[in-house]
């Protein structure tokens, strides 16, 4: 038994200590030596043509003496680089000259805007206009004129969803290549003070990527043994003539969609062709003190790529990343619940933006419906957010959204038709505050999230939480030139609603409060609310030439619940995670660098039962041939398992092991390969092999192809099937838990093609055929609480038989073979699932910030109750399944300056 003595007061004490330290050290002078560059105010117009031939460019001082960040940290860049900065009342101008002794070798692959995985040289510009040493706006330009932009936060993390409207041109000549960039001041975030440092100085960094050497050089040195990115920027001075820009951008859009669906015989709601149209707009408006209001009315995300197909046989939800632009941009300021660590135990996500506009969750099958017509997702009426940072170092994020009530239609077998609400009208609110001290080395913040649902209909009350509230405090404190860090947070949650809804949360696999042998838990069916807390404390060494490490403790109480606006798969959890890492960047003739890490994690529930105890090894590196390798593996001895029975008594988890090896070939080549193989096994005889192969082809600078098949073959002996109440099952608390051995095979092939006609016109194709099949070899009954024992039906106890039912084959089990114990049935579990998902997107940015999308999406699916592991390889059959086609035209027009 493992009993943790650490409690919430330790986190509170840590918060109080760091608050005191940071207050005492507030606004300590900057101790880092930084290069300085002076910006020059324009005396005449600048034409953005990539030539750098205006007189003002000759007046401007050049940033030179770039040093390598990799591979040879601190060495001069292998090719000289010069960058100059000009500005006027409306914009910042950057002129870069990238000298190259071999201009014919300049990497110049082209791709869609914001692509980050191409073989290309780059000039990168980082602007810390808040001068907080933590955040920066990043602009990058390639020798073919491709633009990339992103927002860097928390010193070294990126928000690739941030987009700006800016102009650039490039030219390649006998001396190398040049880039001329105009960044409107309206695209940056800053406040103009009255003579203060923030009004006259920004952080600035210039970087250059030389792809053929896989070399990155920077103007302001970034030693690898010293952590931090934005905190290492140099200073840009001479900005005394800055004026606050007017910031108003409006992006109206209009879209039209045609859906062609396969025939559905007898379905009264079937339409072979459905046409819809939408009109909406996005708005950005600059507020005082460096804040920005961003709003969207009736947003349309029809151009967003579909999620890949999966087969989920667990009790837990599958996590899919956010893809919608409005929710991707600026999401960094709302992040909460992360600490500075090299190893944690997958903490809950406090703000999962996909909860807004999610698919309706009420199923109409409970009404006995033979046919239904339910919206694919909840419609977002409007959403708005205010975000930014003041001169005083206060970051503010405020997001609100409203989704409308969604109704679905249904038809009963007798032809009766009706309608019912499938998702209530819902309001969402997220508030985030952070205060910086000591040039961003100490940060204290708080968060509050709220969800309110309008449950007017009595039938909705048992299905949905009415109110959900989460609030918390966090901190981060760094010292020793950011080499060391202590960080943590403490949050509490409270949800309320109908007694049946609260009982459902208590019984969910996330917390399983009904477990019959858990004396520290109790199921309260009369409760109308549920509350809990989650806290984490980390200490980490994040800088140093070779050795890094961390230690993290986290604790989640059984009643903690954030799934209304967050993502959570586990409560009732305490864990301690440690990490020790060694890295080497100067190897010699064999390697360019490598790192090796050891991780240890132990975790227990609040009853003291150890449910996880794992030791892991990870190593990765790059050879001088530019090939890369990675290896990791872990060992876990036998532990307890309090989730296998999904609310039943404690069981035992057999000892487990896992290994993974990966090889990547030289990414500079026209053909690049990836090979990964992973093996899992345990002492109960379970095993899983996962093999994935990736091939990237670059036949020309404008064409790219990627083919990435993945094959999974596995055998499990503890696949949950169902549970049956039976007073005769006294050894298992009056309930029989039924499992099966499953032999499963799965093949998916992700394929992509991209043809880029120009930096503003591209065609992207994506397709994923997917086939998964599972055969249940044996059905059996769990027998011994606290152990991992099963009796196989028809062999160790009772009888088992199959018979046909109106909805397919049924499995009939008699637990005592004709005795007094009643028999029970469940559906045959074998399956064969097929899916084909794909889309084609033609994107034309016909003017800066304005785009035309032509989209074709197709989905095909099929299901067979008869499993066939060999059919997994018949991916060609997916194209013969019925198809649903969606055709979309969307036009947006940017209004701003």
PDB file of C-alpha atoms in Angstrom, residues 70 106-124 140-148 177 209-216 628 666-670 672 674 696-706 752-756 758-759 762 764:
ATOM      1  CA  UNK A  70      22.709  24.657 -33.917  1.00  0.00           C
ATOM      2  CA  UNK A 106      19.462  27.699 -51.670  1.00  0.00           C
ATOM      3  CA  UNK A 107      16.609  25.454 -50.493  1.00  0.00           C
ATOM      4  CA  UNK A 108      13.463  26.895 -51.991  1.00  0.00           C
ATOM      5  CA  UNK A 109      10.594  24.438 -51.704  1.00  0.00           C
ATOM      6  CA  UNK A 110       7.207  26.117 -51.768  1.00  0.00           C
ATOM      7  CA  UNK A 111       4.023  25.140 -49.940  1.00  0.00           C
ATOM      8  CA  UNK A 112       0.824  26.589 -48.564  1.00  0.00           C
ATOM      9  CA  UNK A 113       0.977  29.552 -46.195  1.00  0.00           C
ATOM     10  CA  UNK A 114       2.169  28.672 -42.661  1.00  0.00           C
ATOM     11  CA  UNK A 115       3.673  25.332 -43.726  1.00  0.00           C
ATOM     12  CA  UNK A 116       6.464  24.378 -41.323  1.00  0.00           C
ATOM     13  CA  UNK A 117       7.577  20.981 -42.619  1.00  0.00           C
ATOM     14  CA  UNK A 118       9.207  21.836 -45.927  1.00  0.00           C
ATOM     15  CA  UNK A 119      12.803  21.825 -47.126  1.00  0.00           C
ATOM     16  CA  UNK A 120      13.540  25.529 -47.320  1.00  0.00           C
ATOM     17  CA  UNK A 121      15.761  28.318 -46.087  1.00  0.00           C
ATOM     18  CA  UNK A 122      14.098  30.957 -43.920  1.00  0.00           C
ATOM     19  CA  UNK A 123      14.539  34.407 -42.451  1.00  0.00           C
ATOM     20  CA  UNK A 124      12.739  34.695 -39.112  1.00  0.00           C
ATOM     21  CA  UNK A 140       9.117  34.175 -41.329  1.00  0.00           C
ATOM     22  CA  UNK A 141       9.735  34.417 -45.057  1.00  0.00           C
ATOM     23  CA  UNK A 142      11.285  31.845 -47.420  1.00  0.00           C
ATOM     24  CA  UNK A 143      13.310  32.413 -50.616  1.00  0.00           C
ATOM     25  CA  UNK A 144      10.141  31.645 -52.623  1.00  0.00           C
ATOM     26  CA  UNK A 145       8.064  34.229 -50.748  1.00  0.00           C
ATOM     27  CA  UNK A 146       6.208  31.776 -48.505  1.00  0.00           C
ATOM     28  CA  UNK A 147       4.947  33.446 -45.314  1.00  0.00           C
ATOM     29  CA  UNK A 148       4.684  31.927 -41.859  1.00  0.00           C
ATOM     30  CA  UNK A 177      18.762  36.305 -51.472  1.00  0.00           C
ATOM     31  CA  UNK A 209      17.721  28.745 -41.360  1.00  0.00           C
ATOM     32  CA  UNK A 210      20.218  27.270 -43.799  1.00  0.00           C
ATOM     33  CA  UNK A 211      18.440  24.079 -44.742  1.00  0.00           C
ATOM     34  CA  UNK A 212      21.235  22.230 -46.541  1.00  0.00           C
ATOM     35  CA  UNK A 213      23.338  22.340 -43.358  1.00  0.00           C
ATOM     36  CA  UNK A 214      20.339  22.059 -41.007  1.00  0.00           C
ATOM     37  CA  UNK A 215      21.815  25.172 -39.472  1.00  0.00           C
ATOM     38  CA  UNK A 216      20.017  27.843 -37.456  1.00  0.00           C
ATOM     39  CA  UNK A 628      17.796  10.476 -36.720  1.00  0.00           C
ATOM     40  CA  UNK A 666      17.897  12.679 -44.134  1.00  0.00           C
ATOM     41  CA  UNK A 667      15.115  15.272 -44.478  1.00  0.00           C
ATOM     42  CA  UNK A 668      17.152  17.254 -47.024  1.00  0.00           C
ATOM     43  CA  UNK A 669      16.584  14.611 -49.684  1.00  0.00           C
ATOM     44  CA  UNK A 670      13.794  14.457 -52.249  1.00  0.00           C
ATOM     45  CA  UNK A 672      12.451  10.978 -46.956  1.00  0.00           C
ATOM     46  CA  UNK A 674      10.240   7.209 -41.475  1.00  0.00           C
ATOM     47  CA  UNK A 696       7.636  11.864 -48.164  1.00  0.00           C
ATOM     48  CA  UNK A 697       8.233  12.596 -51.834  1.00  0.00           C
ATOM     49  CA  UNK A 698       9.315  15.950 -53.223  1.00  0.00           C
ATOM     50  CA  UNK A 699       9.478  15.526 -57.025  1.00  0.00           C
ATOM     51  CA  UNK A 700       9.661  19.290 -57.539  1.00  0.00           C
ATOM     52  CA  UNK A 701       9.777  22.441 -55.458  1.00  0.00           C
ATOM     53  CA  UNK A 702       5.987  22.865 -55.846  1.00  0.00           C
ATOM     54  CA  UNK A 703       4.809  19.266 -55.337  1.00  0.00           C
ATOM     55  CA  UNK A 704       4.733  17.184 -52.163  1.00  0.00           C
ATOM     56  CA  UNK A 705       3.353  13.722 -51.461  1.00  0.00           C
ATOM     57  CA  UNK A 706       3.128  11.819 -48.207  1.00  0.00           C
ATOM     58  CA  UNK A 752      -1.512  13.685 -48.548  1.00  0.00           C
ATOM     59  CA  UNK A 753      -0.724  15.564 -51.718  1.00  0.00           C
ATOM     60  CA  UNK A 754      -0.043  19.260 -52.064  1.00  0.00           C
ATOM     61  CA  UNK A 755       0.437  21.270 -55.211  1.00  0.00           C
ATOM     62  CA  UNK A 756       1.420  24.868 -54.598  1.00  0.00           C
ATOM     63  CA  UNK A 758       2.198  30.209 -55.830  1.00  0.00           C
ATOM     64  CA  UNK A 759       2.532  31.328 -52.198  1.00  0.00           C
ATOM     65  CA  UNK A 762      -2.526  25.906 -53.374  1.00  0.00           C
ATOM     66  CA  UNK A 764      -4.354  20.142 -50.823  1.00  0.00           C
TER      67      UNK A 764
END
